[in-house]
């Protein structure tokens, strides 16, 4: 009989499917978010800027399926995150940082040495460093949200990193990250911050200053996210999302084509320093560019589909025939209860 042969072939072609299906599977990414709407939006609150920012966050978090976000100078003590997200806040003087996380995917680790909040300069420039555990069995990750102080800008156009290195005051954040890294043994670190770093300060320099263990450093691209009061000059690439793991980061700056009217906070000669939000998608693979399907894979996928369909039809037909023949012979072998034979 040819039954075992056909089943072996069918089993083999079915076994190839999971492998082929991974070609179509969408790739997992961590979705990260940085935004400093700046205090004028909340204190001056012209055009209901406060309400509009909070409404925008209500949209952005689910729309980008945000895992972690740092919100800087969200100066509303009554702010609550949308359902599905939670936030921890740190403040130094009037300055605020909220570290937001997706509660469906992550939880704050509670063991000692999992959390430090502090100030990068006395009574100003807050940061939070928190160890997060995955709700789905993934690896834990350390996330820092921070508002760096302004480095000395007296040599603003020297276009090297020396002044930044000397004056950016990253020590307290560096020590907090080191402490949580050492007490947890976790090496994966994400930093989401208004770094106040000009375009000529590469993100790798900031990672070195923070002494974040190197693996692959990835970062959002240097965007003109700051600020309304400075007319978003090309060198103000302040808002950055960086990590020491993953293969690539894809950057989206929101409001790229122009600011909404409510973001304009103007009082005489003074203007609010509203920043544009940055979304970073951290991918495992090196290039986040969509890959073109490999013709060989497409051929394999199509041919196994055709082959599998053919085989299934063959087997169904074969089973039907066997059954038909079986029932015919059954009838023949059955003791006849022909009334005429009685
Ligand atoms: C927060 O809400 C309370 C109660 O509604 C209100 O009295 C207070 O002014 C609010 N604070 C801010 C900063 O909006
Ligand atoms: C932030 O998290 C820490 C550590 O779990 C906790 O002690 C603190 O009360 C939290 N603060 C806020 C404002 O939620
Ligand atoms: C912002 O608003 C002020 C006054 O309300 C107006 O004069 C100014 O042109 C606006 N700026 C922008 C960029 O829209």
GROMACS .gro file of C-alpha atoms and ligand atoms in nm:
model
  384
    1UNK     CA    1   0.000   0.000   0.000
    2UNK     CA    2   0.115   0.359  -0.066
    3UNK     CA    3  -0.044   0.505   0.249
    4UNK     CA    4   0.277   0.540   0.462
    5UNK     CA    5   0.462   0.703   0.172
    6UNK     CA    6   0.195   0.965   0.121
    7UNK     CA    7   0.171   1.037   0.494
    8UNK     CA    8   0.546   1.079   0.526
    9UNK     CA    9   0.547   1.332   0.245
   10UNK     CA   10   0.252   1.517   0.392
   11UNK     CA   11   0.410   1.522   0.736
   12UNK     CA   12   0.733   1.656   0.590
   13UNK     CA   13   0.570   1.936   0.399
   14UNK     CA   14   0.363   2.033   0.702
   15UNK     CA   15   0.679   2.033   0.915
   16UNK     CA   16   0.829   2.294   0.680
   17UNK     CA   17   0.547   2.537   0.751
   18UNK     CA   18   0.644   2.690   1.085
   19UNK     CA   19   0.980   2.775   0.934
   20UNK     CA   20   0.821   2.941   0.632
   21UNK     CA   21   0.563   3.121   0.842
   22UNK     CA   22   0.833   3.301   1.040
   23UNK     CA   23   0.909   3.489   0.719
   24UNK     CA   24   0.572   3.659   0.746
   25UNK     CA   25   0.570   3.709   1.123
   26UNK     CA   26   0.583   4.073   1.229
   27UNK     CA   27   0.895   4.150   1.428
   28UNK     CA   28   0.879   4.239   1.795
   29UNK     CA   29   1.000   4.583   1.895
   30UNK     CA   30   1.014   4.798   2.205
   31UNK     CA   31   0.824   5.121   2.155
   32UNK     CA   32   0.976   5.416   2.338
   33UNK     CA   33   0.866   5.775   2.374
   34UNK     CA   34   1.022   6.105   2.482
   35UNK     CA   35   0.838   6.434   2.522
   36UNK     CA   36   0.895   6.759   2.703
   37UNK     CA   37   0.596   6.986   2.645
   38UNK     CA   38   0.769   7.228   2.890
   39UNK     CA   39   0.623   7.410   3.189
   40UNK     CA   40   0.476   7.710   3.009
   41UNK     CA   41   0.218   7.478   2.853
   42UNK     CA   42   0.085   7.400   3.202
   43UNK     CA   43   0.149   7.723   3.390
   44UNK     CA   44   0.046   7.971   3.120
   45UNK     CA   45  -0.185   7.711   2.968
   46UNK     CA   46  -0.286   7.922   2.670
   47UNK     CA   47  -0.531   7.759   2.429
   48UNK     CA   48  -0.581   7.477   2.682
   49UNK     CA   49  -0.230   7.351   2.611
   50UNK     CA   50  -0.241   7.132   2.923
   51UNK     CA   51  -0.563   6.960   2.818
   52UNK     CA   52  -0.438   6.919   2.461
   53UNK     CA   53  -0.108   6.761   2.569
   54UNK     CA   54  -0.290   6.516   2.794
   55UNK     CA   55  -0.539   6.437   2.517
   56UNK     CA   56  -0.248   6.382   2.276
   57UNK     CA   57  -0.085   6.139   2.520
   58UNK     CA   58  -0.417   5.955   2.543
   59UNK     CA   59  -0.384   5.903   2.167
   60UNK     CA   60  -0.008   5.845   2.137
   61UNK     CA   61   0.034   5.573   2.401
   62UNK     CA   62  -0.209   5.325   2.245
   63UNK     CA   63  -0.138   5.436   1.886
   64UNK     CA   64   0.232   5.357   1.917
   65UNK     CA   65   0.176   5.077   2.169
   66UNK     CA   66   0.429   5.247   2.396
   67UNK     CA   67   0.635   5.028   2.632
   68UNK     CA   68   0.822   5.308   2.812
   69UNK     CA   69   0.806   5.686   2.802
   70UNK     CA   70   0.976   5.977   2.972
   71UNK     CA   71   0.768   6.291   3.010
   72UNK     CA   72   0.966   6.597   3.113
   73UNK     CA   73   0.804   6.904   3.269
   74UNK     CA   74   0.453   6.767   3.252
   75UNK     CA   75   0.360   7.018   3.522
   76UNK     CA   76   0.020   6.885   3.621
   77UNK     CA   77   0.011   6.712   3.959
   78UNK     CA   78  -0.333   6.575   3.868
   79UNK     CA   79  -0.218   6.405   3.549
   80UNK     CA   80  -0.314   6.040   3.519
   81UNK     CA   81  -0.190   5.805   3.250
   82UNK     CA   82  -0.440   5.634   3.019
   83UNK     CA   83  -0.570   5.288   3.118
   84UNK     CA   84  -0.298   5.032   3.053
   85UNK     CA   85  -0.012   5.264   3.152
   86UNK     CA   86   0.125   5.372   3.485
   87UNK     CA   87   0.371   5.638   3.584
   88UNK     CA   88   0.628   5.711   3.851
   89UNK     CA   89   0.725   6.073   3.910
   90UNK     CA   90   1.035   6.241   4.039
   91UNK     CA   91   1.077   6.610   4.103
   92UNK     CA   92   1.364   6.839   4.196
   93UNK     CA   93   1.254   7.191   4.279
   94UNK     CA   94   0.988   7.273   4.019
   95UNK     CA   95   1.131   7.035   3.761
   96UNK     CA   96   0.949   6.708   3.691
   97UNK     CA   97   1.011   6.377   3.517
   98UNK     CA   98   0.748   6.107   3.472
   99UNK     CA   99   0.860   5.759   3.379
  100UNK     CA  100   0.564   5.585   3.216
  101UNK     CA  101   0.535   5.213   3.145
  102UNK     CA  102   0.288   4.977   2.984
  103UNK     CA  103   0.129   4.778   3.266
  104UNK     CA  104   0.016   4.496   3.039
  105UNK     CA  105   0.373   4.427   2.934
  106UNK     CA  106   0.586   4.542   3.229
  107UNK     CA  107   0.592   4.574   3.604
  108UNK     CA  108   0.824   4.769   3.832
  109UNK     CA  109   1.069   4.541   4.012
  110UNK     CA  110   1.030   4.583   4.386
  111UNK     CA  111   1.346   4.418   4.517
  112UNK     CA  112   1.591   4.651   4.694
  113UNK     CA  113   1.817   4.828   4.446
  114UNK     CA  114   1.553   4.837   4.169
  115UNK     CA  115   1.469   5.206   4.187
  116UNK     CA  116   1.650   5.535   4.232
  117UNK     CA  117   1.512   5.883   4.180
  118UNK     CA  118   1.739   6.182   4.215
  119UNK     CA  119   1.853   6.519   4.089
  120UNK     CA  120   2.130   6.579   3.836
  121UNK     CA  121   2.210   6.913   4.001
  122UNK     CA  122   2.104   7.020   4.352
  123UNK     CA  123   1.728   7.077   4.363
  124UNK     CA  124   1.689   7.071   3.983
  125UNK     CA  125   1.694   6.833   3.684
  126UNK     CA  126   1.530   6.512   3.806
  127UNK     CA  127   1.587   6.156   3.689
  128UNK     CA  128   1.435   5.816   3.762
  129UNK     CA  129   1.607   5.483   3.710
  130UNK     CA  130   1.385   5.177   3.747
  131UNK     CA  131   1.429   4.806   3.683
  132UNK     CA  132   1.132   4.657   3.497
  133UNK     CA  133   1.030   4.294   3.476
  134UNK     CA  134   0.845   4.155   3.178
  135UNK     CA  135   0.491   4.020   3.227
  136UNK     CA  136   0.544   3.774   2.943
  137UNK     CA  137   0.867   3.610   3.050
  138UNK     CA  138   1.099   3.839   2.853
  139UNK     CA  139   1.428   3.970   2.988
  140UNK     CA  140   1.426   4.247   3.248
  141UNK     CA  141   1.542   4.594   3.147
  142UNK     CA  142   1.664   4.906   3.328
  143UNK     CA  143   1.495   5.224   3.209
  144UNK     CA  144   1.607   5.577   3.293
  145UNK     CA  145   1.405   5.891   3.231
  146UNK     CA  146   1.595   6.215   3.280
  147UNK     CA  147   1.614   6.588   3.230
  148UNK     CA  148   1.983   6.672   3.189
  149UNK     CA  149   2.108   7.017   3.292
  150UNK     CA  150   2.220   7.259   3.024
  151UNK     CA  151   2.593   7.229   2.970
  152UNK     CA  152   2.796   7.547   2.966
  153UNK     CA  153   2.705   7.707   2.636
  154UNK     CA  154   2.977   7.972   2.633
  155UNK     CA  155   3.149   7.770   2.361
  156UNK     CA  156   2.823   7.679   2.190
  157UNK     CA  157   2.969   7.682   1.841
  158UNK     CA  158   3.297   7.507   1.911
  159UNK     CA  159   3.128   7.197   1.772
  160UNK     CA  160   3.312   6.942   1.978
  161UNK     CA  161   3.198   6.735   2.273
  162UNK     CA  162   3.456   6.864   2.522
  163UNK     CA  163   3.241   7.136   2.674
  164UNK     CA  164   2.949   6.898   2.701
  165UNK     CA  165   3.162   6.630   2.864
  166UNK     CA  166   3.303   6.880   3.111
  167UNK     CA  167   2.979   7.050   3.212
  168UNK     CA  168   2.678   6.826   3.146
  169UNK     CA  169   2.685   6.690   3.501
  170UNK     CA  170   2.580   6.334   3.425
  171UNK     CA  171   2.751   6.189   3.736
  172UNK     CA  172   2.440   6.137   3.955
  173UNK     CA  173   2.256   5.955   3.675
  174UNK     CA  174   2.566   5.750   3.591
  175UNK     CA  175   2.598   5.637   3.953
  176UNK     CA  176   2.228   5.550   3.983
  177UNK     CA  177   2.240   5.335   3.669
  178UNK     CA  178   2.557   5.163   3.790
  179UNK     CA  179   2.400   5.092   4.128
  180UNK     CA  180   2.086   4.931   3.983
  181UNK     CA  181   2.289   4.743   3.724
  182UNK     CA  182   2.520   4.602   3.991
  183UNK     CA  183   2.250   4.511   4.243
  184UNK     CA  184   2.025   4.345   3.981
  185UNK     CA  185   2.286   4.196   3.747
  186UNK     CA  186   2.080   4.331   3.457
  187UNK     CA  187   2.283   4.482   3.175
  188UNK     CA  188   2.015   4.602   2.935
  189UNK     CA  189   1.973   4.978   2.972
  190UNK     CA  190   1.744   5.227   2.800
  191UNK     CA  191   1.785   5.602   2.856
  192UNK     CA  192   1.503   5.836   2.752
  193UNK     CA  193   1.599   6.196   2.811
  194UNK     CA  194   1.612   6.560   2.724
  195UNK     CA  195   1.993   6.548   2.708
  196UNK     CA  196   2.043   6.912   2.611
  197UNK     CA  197   2.310   6.782   2.375
  198UNK     CA  198   2.384   6.961   2.049
  199UNK     CA  199   2.411   6.765   1.726
  200UNK     CA  200   2.790   6.754   1.749
  201UNK     CA  201   2.765   6.551   2.071
  202UNK     CA  202   2.715   6.194   1.949
  203UNK     CA  203   2.489   5.969   2.153
  204UNK     CA  204   2.783   5.731   2.199
  205UNK     CA  205   2.958   6.008   2.395
  206UNK     CA  206   2.659   6.034   2.629
  207UNK     CA  207   2.651   5.655   2.673
  208UNK     CA  208   3.024   5.663   2.755
  209UNK     CA  209   2.972   5.943   3.006
  210UNK     CA  210   2.697   5.736   3.170
  211UNK     CA  211   2.932   5.434   3.165
  212UNK     CA  212   2.659   5.218   3.022
  213UNK     CA  213   2.808   4.881   2.931
  214UNK     CA  214   2.868   4.866   2.561
  215UNK     CA  215   2.717   4.603   2.342
  216UNK     CA  216   2.559   4.766   2.051
  217UNK     CA  217   2.458   5.124   2.119
  218UNK     CA  218   2.152   5.233   1.931
  219UNK     CA  219   1.980   5.569   1.937
  220UNK     CA  220   1.705   5.772   1.780
  221UNK     CA  221   1.832   5.996   1.503
  222UNK     CA  222   1.928   6.353   1.592
  223UNK     CA  223   1.611   6.552   1.530
  224UNK     CA  224   1.529   6.921   1.568
  225UNK     CA  225   1.292   6.851   1.855
  226UNK     CA  226   1.369   7.168   2.055
  227UNK     CA  227   1.221   7.421   2.096
  228UNK     CA  228   0.941   7.659   2.009
  229UNK     CA  229   1.112   7.958   2.175
  230UNK     CA  230   1.430   7.898   1.974
  231UNK     CA  231   1.251   7.818   1.643
  232UNK     CA  232   1.382   7.459   1.644
  233UNK     CA  233   1.740   7.527   1.530
  234UNK     CA  234   1.912   7.239   1.347
  235UNK     CA  235   2.171   7.183   1.621
  236UNK     CA  236   1.925   7.135   1.911
  237UNK     CA  237   1.897   6.755   1.899
  238UNK     CA  238   1.817   6.746   2.270
  239UNK     CA  239   1.556   6.472   2.293
  240UNK     CA  240   1.711   6.129   2.257
  241UNK     CA  241   1.628   5.767   2.324
  242UNK     CA  242   1.928   5.537   2.354
  243UNK     CA  243   1.993   5.175   2.445
  244UNK     CA  244   2.284   4.934   2.478
  245UNK     CA  245   2.101   4.642   2.317
  246UNK     CA  246   1.896   4.571   2.007
  247UNK     CA  247   2.001   4.598   1.647
  248UNK     CA  248   1.850   4.926   1.537
  249UNK     CA  249   1.626   5.213   1.635
  250UNK     CA  250   1.368   5.366   1.407
  251UNK     CA  251   1.285   5.733   1.478
  252UNK     CA  252   0.962   5.924   1.429
  253UNK     CA  253   0.934   6.288   1.536
  254UNK     CA  254   0.576   6.399   1.573
  255UNK     CA  255   0.442   6.741   1.460
  256UNK     CA  256   0.720   6.741   1.204
  257UNK     CA  257   0.511   6.934   0.955
  258UNK     CA  258   0.424   7.211   1.197
  259UNK     CA  259   0.306   7.271   1.549
  260UNK     CA  260  -0.057   7.267   1.653
  261UNK     CA  261  -0.186   7.614   1.745
  262UNK     CA  262  -0.225   7.520   2.114
  263UNK     CA  263   0.154   7.458   2.142
  264UNK     CA  264   0.216   7.830   2.089
  265UNK     CA  265   0.265   7.980   2.434
  266UNK     CA  266   0.350   8.348   2.396
  267UNK     CA  267   0.364   8.620   2.664
  268UNK     CA  268   0.502   8.943   2.525
  269UNK     CA  269   0.861   8.870   2.430
  270UNK     CA  270   0.862   8.532   2.608
  271UNK     CA  271   0.772   8.207   2.441
  272UNK     CA  272   0.728   7.858   2.578
  273UNK     CA  273   1.003   7.604   2.513
  274UNK     CA  274   0.770   7.335   2.380
  275UNK     CA  275   0.956   7.031   2.238
  276UNK     CA  276   0.829   6.792   1.972
  277UNK     CA  277   0.768   6.432   2.082
  278UNK     CA  278   1.002   6.156   1.965
  279UNK     CA  279   0.903   5.791   1.914
  280UNK     CA  280   1.180   5.530   1.899
  281UNK     CA  281   1.115   5.173   1.789
  282UNK     CA  282   1.391   4.949   1.913
  283UNK     CA  283   1.428   4.646   1.684
  284UNK     CA  284   1.625   4.331   1.743
  285UNK     CA  285   1.761   4.315   1.391
  286UNK     CA  286   2.029   4.553   1.265
  287UNK     CA  287   1.827   4.729   1.000
  288UNK     CA  288   1.471   4.836   1.058
  289UNK     CA  289   1.418   4.892   0.689
  290UNK     CA  290   1.151   4.659   0.553
  291UNK     CA  291   1.313   4.359   0.387
  292UNK     CA  292   1.221   4.260   0.034
  293UNK     CA  293   1.088   3.905   0.016
  294UNK     CA  294   1.351   3.663  -0.105
  295UNK     CA  295   1.230   3.510  -0.437
  296UNK     CA  296   1.347   3.164  -0.326
  297UNK     CA  297   1.137   3.187  -0.008
  298UNK     CA  298   0.835   3.301  -0.204
  299UNK     CA  299   0.883   3.009  -0.445
  300UNK     CA  300   0.916   2.765  -0.153
  301UNK     CA  301   0.607   2.904   0.018
  302UNK     CA  302   0.396   2.887  -0.298
  303UNK     CA  303   0.517   2.543  -0.400
  304UNK     CA  304   0.460   2.387  -0.056
  305UNK     CA  305   0.113   2.540  -0.050
  306UNK     CA  306   0.030   2.388  -0.388
  307UNK     CA  307   0.189   2.057  -0.295
  308UNK     CA  308   0.013   2.041   0.041
  309UNK     CA  309  -0.325   2.119  -0.119
  310UNK     CA  310  -0.267   1.851  -0.382
  311UNK     CA  311  -0.167   1.595  -0.121
  312UNK     CA  312  -0.462   1.673   0.102
  313UNK     CA  313  -0.699   1.631  -0.195
  314UNK     CA  314  -0.526   1.307  -0.291
  315UNK     CA  315  -0.559   1.169   0.059
  316UNK     CA  316  -0.919   1.274   0.091
  317UNK     CA  317  -0.991   1.109  -0.246
  318UNK     CA  318  -0.797   0.798  -0.144
  319UNK     CA  319  -0.981   0.774   0.189
  320UNK     CA  320  -1.315   0.821   0.012
  321UNK     CA  321  -1.233   0.548  -0.240
  322UNK     CA  322  -1.118   0.312   0.036
  323UNK     CA  323  -1.438   0.378   0.224
  324UNK     CA  324  -1.651   0.335  -0.087
  325UNK     CA  325  -1.482   0.007  -0.175
  326UNK     CA  326  -1.502  -0.098   0.191
  327UNK     CA  327  -1.875  -0.037   0.216
  328UNK     CA  328  -1.930  -0.217  -0.118
  329UNK     CA  329  -1.746  -0.527  -0.001
  330UNK     CA  330  -1.919  -0.501   0.338
  331UNK     CA  331  -2.250  -0.515   0.167
  332UNK     CA  332  -2.138  -0.810  -0.041
  333UNK     CA  333  -2.018  -1.002   0.264
  334UNK     CA  334  -2.321  -0.920   0.473
  335UNK     CA  335  -2.559  -1.208   0.527
  336UNK     CA  336  -2.842  -1.118   0.299
  337UNK     CA  337  -3.169  -1.063   0.458
  338UNK     CA  338  -3.346  -1.081   0.131
  339UNK     CA  339  -3.707  -1.148   0.207
  340UNK     CA  340  -3.726  -1.357  -0.112
  341UNK     CA  341  -3.469  -1.607   0.024
  342UNK     CA  342  -3.679  -1.687   0.330
  343LIG     C1  343  -0.584   6.911   4.098
  343LIG     O1  344  -0.720   6.880   4.128
  343LIG     C2  345  -0.768   6.942   4.245
  343LIG     C3  346  -0.907   6.888   4.271
  343LIG     O2  347  -0.982   6.888   4.155
  343LIG     C4  348  -0.762   7.093   4.228
  343LIG     O3  349  -0.810   7.156   4.346
  343LIG     C5  350  -0.621   7.136   4.199
  343LIG     O4  351  -0.617   7.274   4.173
  343LIG     C6  352  -0.566   7.060   4.080
  343LIG     N1  353  -0.426   7.091   4.062
  343LIG     C7  354  -0.374   7.128   3.945
  343LIG     C8  355  -0.229   7.153   3.945
  343LIG     O5  356  -0.441   7.135   3.845
  344LIG     C1  357   0.787   5.545   4.250
  344LIG     O1  358   0.832   5.414   4.270
  344LIG     C2  359   0.897   5.394   4.392
  344LIG     C3  360   0.954   5.255   4.395
  344LIG     O2  361   0.858   5.158   4.371
  344LIG     C4  362   0.801   5.422   4.506
  344LIG     O3  363   0.866   5.408   4.631
  344LIG     C5  364   0.746   5.563   4.491
  344LIG     O4  365   0.649   5.587   4.589
  344LIG     C6  366   0.689   5.586   4.355
  344LIG     N1  367   0.654   5.725   4.342
  344LIG     C7  368   0.545   5.765   4.276
  344LIG     C8  369   0.524   5.911   4.274
  344LIG     O5  370   0.468   5.687   4.224
  345LIG     C1  371   0.196   8.257   1.846
  345LIG     O1  372   0.097   8.341   1.901
  345LIG     C2  373   0.131   8.479   1.899
  345LIG     C3  374   0.029   8.561   1.974
  345LIG     O2  375  -0.079   8.488   2.019
  345LIG     C4  376   0.143   8.525   1.756
  345LIG     O3  377   0.178   8.662   1.750
  345LIG     C5  378   0.251   8.442   1.688
  345LIG     O4  379   0.259   8.475   1.552
  345LIG     C6  380   0.225   8.293   1.702
  345LIG     N1  381   0.341   8.222   1.655
  345LIG     C7  382   0.333   8.117   1.573
  345LIG     C8  383   0.460   8.056   1.528
  345LIG     O5  384   0.228   8.073   1.534
   0.00000   0.00000   0.00000
